Amino acid sequence: MSQAVSEPTVENYKGILQQYCQKWALRDLTYETDQQGTPNEPSWVVTVNFGETTYTTPAPIRGSKRWAEQMAAKQALEQIESHQEAFLAGCSESRSNQGDCETPEMQVPSREVSAPDFLNVPTELVTTALGIANHRLAGQQRGTRYRDSLESKRGNQAFAQHLAELTIQIVREIANAADASGVKFGDTSQAESGE
């Protein structure tokens, strides 16, 4: 008589990755599995494809195919998070090659607007952009309920991260539009001479 192996209950990482793909308009989320091992003790190498990104598990995952796909989604989300943290810390690919910071192997498509690394804009512009970003994101969050404190904490972290990204994007777009129109923000020579 065979014993049923119960796998620990885990969060729905596939669902979280699906939400991430929907938020960033990344199409074609697919899971490709390759069975390793025996039918009695299977392990799986899982490749997750979304948008232009491909993530393959570094080692086979033991257990059911469903479990392996959940763990692959979890690992892909961890890679996305570490990539975003490196980006927000200002680590570029050239700096990571010099050993100044660590970047993950997987590259996630960025929706950033190209702009200079340093923007000299008034604080009022940043605070206004923060308010606009907060209003936009808060509208998307309405009606969302969290089941436990872990989900709530992750939701808050994701909201804060999205808020920061959207705020920077708004500030950069305004700065680019102002530059293209020849509009200057106050007297920036004082700030430069004071350093």
JSON list of C-alpha atoms in Angstrom, two decimals:
[
{"chain": "A", "resi": 1, "resn": "MET", "atom": "CA", "xyz": [0.00, 0.00, 0.00]},
{"chain": "A", "resi": 2, "resn": "SER", "atom": "CA", "xyz": [1.47, 3.34, -0.96]},
{"chain": "A", "resi": 3, "resn": "GLN", "atom": "CA", "xyz": [1.58, 6.25, 1.41]},
{"chain": "A", "resi": 4, "resn": "ALA", "atom": "CA", "xyz": [0.36, 9.62, 0.29]},
{"chain": "A", "resi": 5, "resn": "VAL", "atom": "CA", "xyz": [3.06, 12.19, 0.72]},
{"chain": "A", "resi": 6, "resn": "SER", "atom": "CA", "xyz": [1.58, 15.44, 1.91]},
{"chain": "A", "resi": 7, "resn": "GLU", "atom": "CA", "xyz": [3.36, 18.55, 0.80]},
{"chain": "A", "resi": 8, "resn": "PRO", "atom": "CA", "xyz": [3.45, 21.53, 3.11]},
{"chain": "A", "resi": 9, "resn": "THR", "atom": "CA", "xyz": [0.86, 24.19, 2.49]},
{"chain": "A", "resi": 10, "resn": "VAL", "atom": "CA", "xyz": [2.39, 27.08, 0.62]},
{"chain": "A", "resi": 11, "resn": "GLU", "atom": "CA", "xyz": [1.29, 30.43, -0.58]},
{"chain": "A", "resi": 12, "resn": "ASN", "atom": "CA", "xyz": [0.00, 30.59, -4.15]},
{"chain": "A", "resi": 13, "resn": "TYR", "atom": "CA", "xyz": [3.21, 31.82, -5.79]},
{"chain": "A", "resi": 14, "resn": "LYS", "atom": "CA", "xyz": [1.87, 31.05, -9.26]},
{"chain": "A", "resi": 15, "resn": "GLY", "atom": "CA", "xyz": [-1.04, 33.38, -8.56]},
{"chain": "A", "resi": 16, "resn": "ILE", "atom": "CA", "xyz": [1.28, 36.10, -7.27]},
{"chain": "A", "resi": 17, "resn": "LEU", "atom": "CA", "xyz": [3.48, 35.78, -10.36]},
{"chain": "A", "resi": 18, "resn": "GLN", "atom": "CA", "xyz": [0.34, 35.92, -12.53]},
{"chain": "A", "resi": 19, "resn": "GLN", "atom": "CA", "xyz": [-0.68, 39.18, -10.80]},
{"chain": "A", "resi": 20, "resn": "TYR", "atom": "CA", "xyz": [2.81, 40.59, -11.34]},
{"chain": "A", "resi": 21, "resn": "CYS", "atom": "CA", "xyz": [2.62, 39.74, -15.05]},
{"chain": "A", "resi": 22, "resn": "GLN", "atom": "CA", "xyz": [-0.82, 41.35, -15.34]},
{"chain": "A", "resi": 23, "resn": "LYS", "atom": "CA", "xyz": [0.33, 44.50, -13.53]},
{"chain": "A", "resi": 24, "resn": "TRP", "atom": "CA", "xyz": [3.33, 44.97, -15.82]},
{"chain": "A", "resi": 25, "resn": "ALA", "atom": "CA", "xyz": [1.51, 43.76, -18.96]},
{"chain": "A", "resi": 26, "resn": "LEU", "atom": "CA", "xyz": [3.87, 40.80, -19.39]},
{"chain": "A", "resi": 27, "resn": "ARG", "atom": "CA", "xyz": [2.24, 38.27, -21.67]},
{"chain": "A", "resi": 28, "resn": "ASP", "atom": "CA", "xyz": [2.43, 34.52, -22.07]},
{"chain": "A", "resi": 29, "resn": "LEU", "atom": "CA", "xyz": [3.11, 33.23, -18.55]},
{"chain": "A", "resi": 30, "resn": "THR", "atom": "CA", "xyz": [3.91, 29.56, -19.11]},
{"chain": "A", "resi": 31, "resn": "TYR", "atom": "CA", "xyz": [5.49, 26.73, -17.14]},
{"chain": "A", "resi": 32, "resn": "GLU", "atom": "CA", "xyz": [7.50, 24.04, -18.91]},
{"chain": "A", "resi": 33, "resn": "THR", "atom": "CA", "xyz": [8.37, 20.99, -16.83]},
{"chain": "A", "resi": 34, "resn": "ASP", "atom": "CA", "xyz": [10.92, 18.27, -17.47]},
{"chain": "A", "resi": 35, "resn": "GLN", "atom": "CA", "xyz": [10.60, 15.22, -15.25]},
{"chain": "A", "resi": 36, "resn": "GLN", "atom": "CA", "xyz": [13.79, 13.88, -13.69]},
{"chain": "A", "resi": 37, "resn": "GLY", "atom": "CA", "xyz": [14.13, 10.81, -11.50]},
{"chain": "A", "resi": 38, "resn": "THR", "atom": "CA", "xyz": [11.79, 7.86, -11.28]},
{"chain": "A", "resi": 39, "resn": "PRO", "atom": "CA", "xyz": [7.99, 7.86, -11.49]},
{"chain": "A", "resi": 40, "resn": "ASN", "atom": "CA", "xyz": [7.89, 6.87, -7.79]},
{"chain": "A", "resi": 41, "resn": "GLU", "atom": "CA", "xyz": [10.21, 9.71, -6.75]},
{"chain": "A", "resi": 42, "resn": "PRO", "atom": "CA", "xyz": [9.88, 12.38, -9.41]},
{"chain": "A", "resi": 43, "resn": "SER", "atom": "CA", "xyz": [11.76, 15.63, -9.48]},
{"chain": "A", "resi": 44, "resn": "TRP", "atom": "CA", "xyz": [11.20, 18.42, -11.95]},
{"chain": "A", "resi": 45, "resn": "VAL", "atom": "CA", "xyz": [13.22, 21.05, -13.75]},
{"chain": "A", "resi": 46, "resn": "VAL", "atom": "CA", "xyz": [10.82, 23.91, -14.35]},
{"chain": "A", "resi": 47, "resn": "THR", "atom": "CA", "xyz": [11.20, 26.76, -16.82]},
{"chain": "A", "resi": 48, "resn": "VAL", "atom": "CA", "xyz": [8.99, 29.80, -16.26]},
{"chain": "A", "resi": 49, "resn": "ASN", "atom": "CA", "xyz": [8.44, 32.08, -19.26]},
{"chain": "A", "resi": 50, "resn": "PHE", "atom": "CA", "xyz": [6.79, 35.49, -19.05]},
{"chain": "A", "resi": 51, "resn": "GLY", "atom": "CA", "xyz": [7.18, 38.50, -21.30]},
{"chain": "A", "resi": 52, "resn": "GLU", "atom": "CA", "xyz": [10.75, 38.40, -22.59]},
{"chain": "A", "resi": 53, "resn": "THR", "atom": "CA", "xyz": [11.99, 36.69, -19.43]},
{"chain": "A", "resi": 54, "resn": "THR", "atom": "CA", "xyz": [12.86, 33.05, -18.90]},
{"chain": "A", "resi": 55, "resn": "TYR", "atom": "CA", "xyz": [13.68, 31.55, -15.51]},
{"chain": "A", "resi": 56, "resn": "THR", "atom": "CA", "xyz": [14.82, 27.94, -15.12]},
{"chain": "A", "resi": 57, "resn": "THR", "atom": "CA", "xyz": [15.22, 26.31, -11.72]},
{"chain": "A", "resi": 58, "resn": "PRO", "atom": "CA", "xyz": [18.90, 25.75, -10.95]},
{"chain": "A", "resi": 59, "resn": "ALA", "atom": "CA", "xyz": [18.26, 22.22, -9.62]},
{"chain": "A", "resi": 60, "resn": "PRO", "atom": "CA", "xyz": [15.43, 19.70, -9.96]},
{"chain": "A", "resi": 61, "resn": "ILE", "atom": "CA", "xyz": [12.63, 20.13, -7.42]},
{"chain": "A", "resi": 62, "resn": "ARG", "atom": "CA", "xyz": [11.41, 16.94, -5.72]},
{"chain": "A", "resi": 63, "resn": "GLY", "atom": "CA", "xyz": [7.72, 16.28, -5.32]},
{"chain": "A", "resi": 64, "resn": "SER", "atom": "CA", "xyz": [4.69, 16.67, -7.51]},
{"chain": "A", "resi": 65, "resn": "LYS", "atom": "CA", "xyz": [4.61, 18.68, -10.70]},
{"chain": "A", "resi": 66, "resn": "ARG", "atom": "CA", "xyz": [2.23, 21.17, -9.07]},
{"chain": "A", "resi": 67, "resn": "TRP", "atom": "CA", "xyz": [4.61, 21.63, -6.12]},
{"chain": "A", "resi": 68, "resn": "ALA", "atom": "CA", "xyz": [7.57, 22.11, -8.46]},
{"chain": "A", "resi": 69, "resn": "GLU", "atom": "CA", "xyz": [5.73, 24.80, -10.43]},
{"chain": "A", "resi": 70, "resn": "GLN", "atom": "CA", "xyz": [4.85, 26.63, -7.18]},
{"chain": "A", "resi": 71, "resn": "MET", "atom": "CA", "xyz": [8.48, 26.53, -6.05]},
{"chain": "A", "resi": 72, "resn": "ALA", "atom": "CA", "xyz": [9.70, 27.70, -9.47]},
{"chain": "A", "resi": 73, "resn": "ALA", "atom": "CA", "xyz": [7.27, 30.64, -9.33]},
{"chain": "A", "resi": 74, "resn": "LYS", "atom": "CA", "xyz": [8.56, 31.45, -5.83]},
{"chain": "A", "resi": 75, "resn": "GLN", "atom": "CA", "xyz": [12.17, 31.39, -7.05]},
{"chain": "A", "resi": 76, "resn": "ALA", "atom": "CA", "xyz": [11.28, 33.57, -10.05]},
{"chain": "A", "resi": 77, "resn": "LEU", "atom": "CA", "xyz": [9.59, 36.10, -7.74]},
{"chain": "A", "resi": 78, "resn": "GLU", "atom": "CA", "xyz": [12.68, 36.14, -5.51]},
{"chain": "A", "resi": 79, "resn": "GLN", "atom": "CA", "xyz": [14.85, 36.83, -8.57]},
{"chain": "A", "resi": 80, "resn": "ILE", "atom": "CA", "xyz": [12.53, 39.67, -9.63]},
{"chain": "A", "resi": 81, "resn": "GLU", "atom": "CA", "xyz": [12.67, 41.16, -6.13]},
{"chain": "A", "resi": 82, "resn": "SER", "atom": "CA", "xyz": [16.46, 40.99, -5.92]},
{"chain": "A", "resi": 83, "resn": "HIS", "atom": "CA", "xyz": [16.75, 42.55, -9.40]},
{"chain": "A", "resi": 84, "resn": "GLN", "atom": "CA", "xyz": [14.43, 45.39, -8.38]},
{"chain": "A", "resi": 85, "resn": "GLU", "atom": "CA", "xyz": [16.32, 45.97, -5.12]},
{"chain": "A", "resi": 86, "resn": "ALA", "atom": "CA", "xyz": [19.61, 46.16, -7.03]},
{"chain": "A", "resi": 87, "resn": "PHE", "atom": "CA", "xyz": [18.04, 48.59, -9.50]},
{"chain": "A", "resi": 88, "resn": "LEU", "atom": "CA", "xyz": [16.63, 50.81, -6.73]},
{"chain": "A", "resi": 89, "resn": "ALA", "atom": "CA", "xyz": [20.03, 50.74, -5.00]},
{"chain": "A", "resi": 90, "resn": "GLY", "atom": "CA", "xyz": [21.52, 52.22, -8.16]},
{"chain": "A", "resi": 91, "resn": "CYS", "atom": "CA", "xyz": [23.42, 49.14, -9.23]},
{"chain": "A", "resi": 92, "resn": "SER", "atom": "CA", "xyz": [23.92, 49.05, -12.97]},
{"chain": "A", "resi": 93, "resn": "GLU", "atom": "CA", "xyz": [25.24, 46.18, -15.04]},
{"chain": "A", "resi": 94, "resn": "SER", "atom": "CA", "xyz": [28.61, 47.92, -15.49]},
{"chain": "A", "resi": 95, "resn": "ARG", "atom": "CA", "xyz": [28.98, 48.50, -11.73]},
{"chain": "A", "resi": 96, "resn": "SER", "atom": "CA", "xyz": [28.05, 44.91, -10.95]},
{"chain": "A", "resi": 97, "resn": "ASN", "atom": "CA", "xyz": [30.80, 43.71, -13.29]},
{"chain": "A", "resi": 98, "resn": "GLN", "atom": "CA", "xyz": [33.27, 45.69, -11.15]},
{"chain": "A", "resi": 99, "resn": "GLY", "atom": "CA", "xyz": [32.03, 43.94, -8.02]},
{"chain": "A", "resi": 100, "resn": "ASP", "atom": "CA", "xyz": [30.35, 47.01, -6.46]},
{"chain": "A", "resi": 101, "resn": "CYS", "atom": "CA", "xyz": [27.00, 45.30, -6.24]},
{"chain": "A", "resi": 102, "resn": "GLU", "atom": "CA", "xyz": [25.34, 42.02, -7.03]},
{"chain": "A", "resi": 103, "resn": "THR", "atom": "CA", "xyz": [22.82, 41.60, -9.83]},
{"chain": "A", "resi": 104, "resn": "PRO", "atom": "CA", "xyz": [20.81, 38.45, -10.48]},
{"chain": "A", "resi": 105, "resn": "GLU", "atom": "CA", "xyz": [21.16, 36.36, -13.60]},
{"chain": "A", "resi": 106, "resn": "MET", "atom": "CA", "xyz": [17.61, 36.95, -14.72]},
{"chain": "A", "resi": 107, "resn": "GLN", "atom": "CA", "xyz": [16.83, 40.26, -16.38]},
{"chain": "A", "resi": 108, "resn": "VAL", "atom": "CA", "xyz": [13.29, 41.59, -16.04]},
{"chain": "A", "resi": 109, "resn": "PRO", "atom": "CA", "xyz": [12.11, 44.09, -18.64]},
{"chain": "A", "resi": 110, "resn": "SER", "atom": "CA", "xyz": [12.05, 47.58, -17.20]},
{"chain": "A", "resi": 111, "resn": "ARG", "atom": "CA", "xyz": [9.35, 50.14, -17.82]},
{"chain": "A", "resi": 112, "resn": "GLU", "atom": "CA", "xyz": [11.64, 52.99, -16.82]},
{"chain": "A", "resi": 113, "resn": "VAL", "atom": "CA", "xyz": [11.80, 56.12, -18.92]},
{"chain": "A", "resi": 114, "resn": "SER", "atom": "CA", "xyz": [15.35, 56.89, -20.00]},
{"chain": "A", "resi": 115, "resn": "ALA", "atom": "CA", "xyz": [16.61, 59.93, -18.13]},
{"chain": "A", "resi": 116, "resn": "PRO", "atom": "CA", "xyz": [19.79, 61.10, -16.41]},
{"chain": "A", "resi": 117, "resn": "ASP", "atom": "CA", "xyz": [20.79, 59.33, -13.20]},
{"chain": "A", "resi": 118, "resn": "PHE", "atom": "CA", "xyz": [20.51, 62.56, -11.21]},
{"chain": "A", "resi": 119, "resn": "LEU", "atom": "CA", "xyz": [17.59, 64.94, -11.49]},
{"chain": "A", "resi": 120, "resn": "ASN", "atom": "CA", "xyz": [17.74, 68.38, -9.93]},
{"chain": "A", "resi": 121, "resn": "VAL", "atom": "CA", "xyz": [14.07, 69.16, -9.34]},
{"chain": "A", "resi": 122, "resn": "PRO", "atom": "CA", "xyz": [12.21, 71.03, -6.59]},
{"chain": "A", "resi": 123, "resn": "THR", "atom": "CA", "xyz": [10.99, 69.07, -3.59]},
{"chain": "A", "resi": 124, "resn": "GLU", "atom": "CA", "xyz": [7.46, 70.26, -4.32]},
{"chain": "A", "resi": 125, "resn": "LEU", "atom": "CA", "xyz": [7.55, 68.43, -7.66]},
{"chain": "A", "resi": 126, "resn": "VAL", "atom": "CA", "xyz": [8.57, 65.19, -5.96]},
{"chain": "A", "resi": 127, "resn": "THR", "atom": "CA", "xyz": [5.92, 65.49, -3.25]},
{"chain": "A", "resi": 128, "resn": "THR", "atom": "CA", "xyz": [3.23, 66.28, -5.83]},
{"chain": "A", "resi": 129, "resn": "ALA", "atom": "CA", "xyz": [4.32, 63.30, -7.94]},
{"chain": "A", "resi": 130, "resn": "LEU", "atom": "CA", "xyz": [4.24, 61.13, -4.81]},
{"chain": "A", "resi": 131, "resn": "GLY", "atom": "CA", "xyz": [0.66, 62.24, -4.16]},
{"chain": "A", "resi": 132, "resn": "ILE", "atom": "CA", "xyz": [-0.35, 61.49, -7.75]},
{"chain": "A", "resi": 133, "resn": "ALA", "atom": "CA", "xyz": [1.30, 58.06, -7.64]},
{"chain": "A", "resi": 134, "resn": "ASN", "atom": "CA", "xyz": [-0.34, 57.28, -4.29]},
{"chain": "A", "resi": 135, "resn": "HIS", "atom": "CA", "xyz": [-3.76, 58.25, -5.66]},
{"chain": "A", "resi": 136, "resn": "ARG", "atom": "CA", "xyz": [-3.29, 56.07, -8.77]},
{"chain": "A", "resi": 137, "resn": "LEU", "atom": "CA", "xyz": [-2.11, 53.03, -6.84]},
{"chain": "A", "resi": 138, "resn": "ALA", "atom": "CA", "xyz": [-4.64, 53.41, -4.01]},
{"chain": "A", "resi": 139, "resn": "GLY", "atom": "CA", "xyz": [-7.41, 53.23, -6.60]},
{"chain": "A", "resi": 140, "resn": "GLN", "atom": "CA", "xyz": [-6.05, 49.89, -7.79]},
{"chain": "A", "resi": 141, "resn": "GLN", "atom": "CA", "xyz": [-5.88, 48.56, -4.21]},
{"chain": "A", "resi": 142, "resn": "ARG", "atom": "CA", "xyz": [-9.54, 49.25, -3.32]},
{"chain": "A", "resi": 143, "resn": "GLY", "atom": "CA", "xyz": [-11.49, 46.14, -2.55]},
{"chain": "A", "resi": 144, "resn": "THR", "atom": "CA", "xyz": [-8.38, 44.06, -1.91]},
{"chain": "A", "resi": 145, "resn": "ARG", "atom": "CA", "xyz": [-8.51, 42.10, 1.33]},
{"chain": "A", "resi": 146, "resn": "TYR", "atom": "CA", "xyz": [-5.62, 40.32, 2.94]},
{"chain": "A", "resi": 147, "resn": "ARG", "atom": "CA", "xyz": [-6.13, 37.01, 4.66]},
{"chain": "A", "resi": 148, "resn": "ASP", "atom": "CA", "xyz": [-3.27, 37.13, 7.14]},
{"chain": "A", "resi": 149, "resn": "SER", "atom": "CA", "xyz": [-0.51, 39.40, 8.35]},
{"chain": "A", "resi": 150, "resn": "LEU", "atom": "CA", "xyz": [2.11, 37.83, 6.04]},
{"chain": "A", "resi": 151, "resn": "GLU", "atom": "CA", "xyz": [0.02, 38.66, 2.96]},
{"chain": "A", "resi": 152, "resn": "SER", "atom": "CA", "xyz": [-0.65, 42.12, 4.38]},
{"chain": "A", "resi": 153, "resn": "LYS", "atom": "CA", "xyz": [3.05, 42.75, 4.94]},
{"chain": "A", "resi": 154, "resn": "ARG", "atom": "CA", "xyz": [3.91, 41.61, 1.41]},
{"chain": "A", "resi": 155, "resn": "GLY", "atom": "CA", "xyz": [1.08, 43.72, 0.03]},
{"chain": "A", "resi": 156, "resn": "ASN", "atom": "CA", "xyz": [2.38, 46.77, 1.88]},
{"chain": "A", "resi": 157, "resn": "GLN", "atom": "CA", "xyz": [5.93, 46.14, 0.65]},
{"chain": "A", "resi": 158, "resn": "ALA", "atom": "CA", "xyz": [4.71, 45.73, -2.92]},
{"chain": "A", "resi": 159, "resn": "PHE", "atom": "CA", "xyz": [2.61, 48.90, -2.63]},
{"chain": "A", "resi": 160, "resn": "ALA", "atom": "CA", "xyz": [5.58, 50.88, -1.30]},
{"chain": "A", "resi": 161, "resn": "GLN", "atom": "CA", "xyz": [7.82, 49.57, -4.06]},
{"chain": "A", "resi": 162, "resn": "HIS", "atom": "CA", "xyz": [5.26, 50.35, -6.78]},
{"chain": "A", "resi": 163, "resn": "LEU", "atom": "CA", "xyz": [4.69, 53.79, -5.23]},
{"chain": "A", "resi": 164, "resn": "ALA", "atom": "CA", "xyz": [8.41, 54.59, -5.38]},
{"chain": "A", "resi": 165, "resn": "GLU", "atom": "CA", "xyz": [8.71, 53.35, -8.97]},
{"chain": "A", "resi": 166, "resn": "LEU", "atom": "CA", "xyz": [5.68, 55.30, -10.16]},
{"chain": "A", "resi": 167, "resn": "THR", "atom": "CA", "xyz": [6.79, 58.47, -8.34]},
{"chain": "A", "resi": 168, "resn": "ILE", "atom": "CA", "xyz": [10.23, 58.35, -9.98]},
{"chain": "A", "resi": 169, "resn": "GLN", "atom": "CA", "xyz": [8.64, 57.67, -13.36]},
{"chain": "A", "resi": 170, "resn": "ILE", "atom": "CA", "xyz": [6.31, 60.69, -13.00]},
{"chain": "A", "resi": 171, "resn": "VAL", "atom": "CA", "xyz": [9.16, 62.98, -11.88]},
{"chain": "A", "resi": 172, "resn": "ARG", "atom": "CA", "xyz": [11.35, 61.84, -14.78]},
{"chain": "A", "resi": 173, "resn": "GLU", "atom": "CA", "xyz": [8.56, 62.33, -17.32]},
{"chain": "A", "resi": 174, "resn": "ILE", "atom": "CA", "xyz": [7.86, 65.84, -16.01]},
{"chain": "A", "resi": 175, "resn": "ALA", "atom": "CA", "xyz": [11.57, 66.69, -15.99]},
{"chain": "A", "resi": 176, "resn": "ASN", "atom": "CA", "xyz": [11.97, 65.39, -19.56]},
{"chain": "A", "resi": 177, "resn": "ALA", "atom": "CA", "xyz": [8.91, 67.31, -20.77]},
{"chain": "A", "resi": 178, "resn": "ALA", "atom": "CA", "xyz": [10.13, 70.48, -19.03]},
{"chain": "A", "resi": 179, "resn": "ASP", "atom": "CA", "xyz": [13.59, 70.09, -20.56]},
{"chain": "A", "resi": 180, "resn": "ALA", "atom": "CA", "xyz": [12.11, 69.53, -24.03]},
{"chain": "A", "resi": 181, "resn": "SER", "atom": "CA", "xyz": [9.98, 72.67, -23.61]},
{"chain": "A", "resi": 182, "resn": "GLY", "atom": "CA", "xyz": [12.88, 74.72, -22.26]},
{"chain": "A", "resi": 183, "resn": "VAL", "atom": "CA", "xyz": [11.31, 75.14, -18.80]},
{"chain": "A", "resi": 184, "resn": "LYS", "atom": "CA", "xyz": [13.78, 75.48, -15.92]},
{"chain": "A", "resi": 185, "resn": "PHE", "atom": "CA", "xyz": [13.01, 74.61, -12.30]},
{"chain": "A", "resi": 186, "resn": "GLY", "atom": "CA", "xyz": [13.90, 77.62, -10.13]},
{"chain": "A", "resi": 187, "resn": "ASP", "atom": "CA", "xyz": [17.49, 78.68, -9.49]},
{"chain": "A", "resi": 188, "resn": "THR", "atom": "CA", "xyz": [19.56, 75.49, -9.56]},
{"chain": "A", "resi": 189, "resn": "SER", "atom": "CA", "xyz": [22.89, 77.35, -9.49]},
{"chain": "A", "resi": 190, "resn": "GLN", "atom": "CA", "xyz": [22.56, 77.91, -5.72]},
{"chain": "A", "resi": 191, "resn": "ALA", "atom": "CA", "xyz": [22.25, 74.19, -5.06]},
{"chain": "A", "resi": 192, "resn": "GLU", "atom": "CA", "xyz": [25.26, 73.42, -7.26]},
{"chain": "A", "resi": 193, "resn": "SER", "atom": "CA", "xyz": [27.49, 76.16, -5.78]},
{"chain": "A", "resi": 194, "resn": "GLY", "atom": "CA", "xyz": [26.63, 75.17, -2.22]},
{"chain": "A", "resi": 195, "resn": "GLU", "atom": "CA", "xyz": [28.24, 71.73, -2.58]}
]
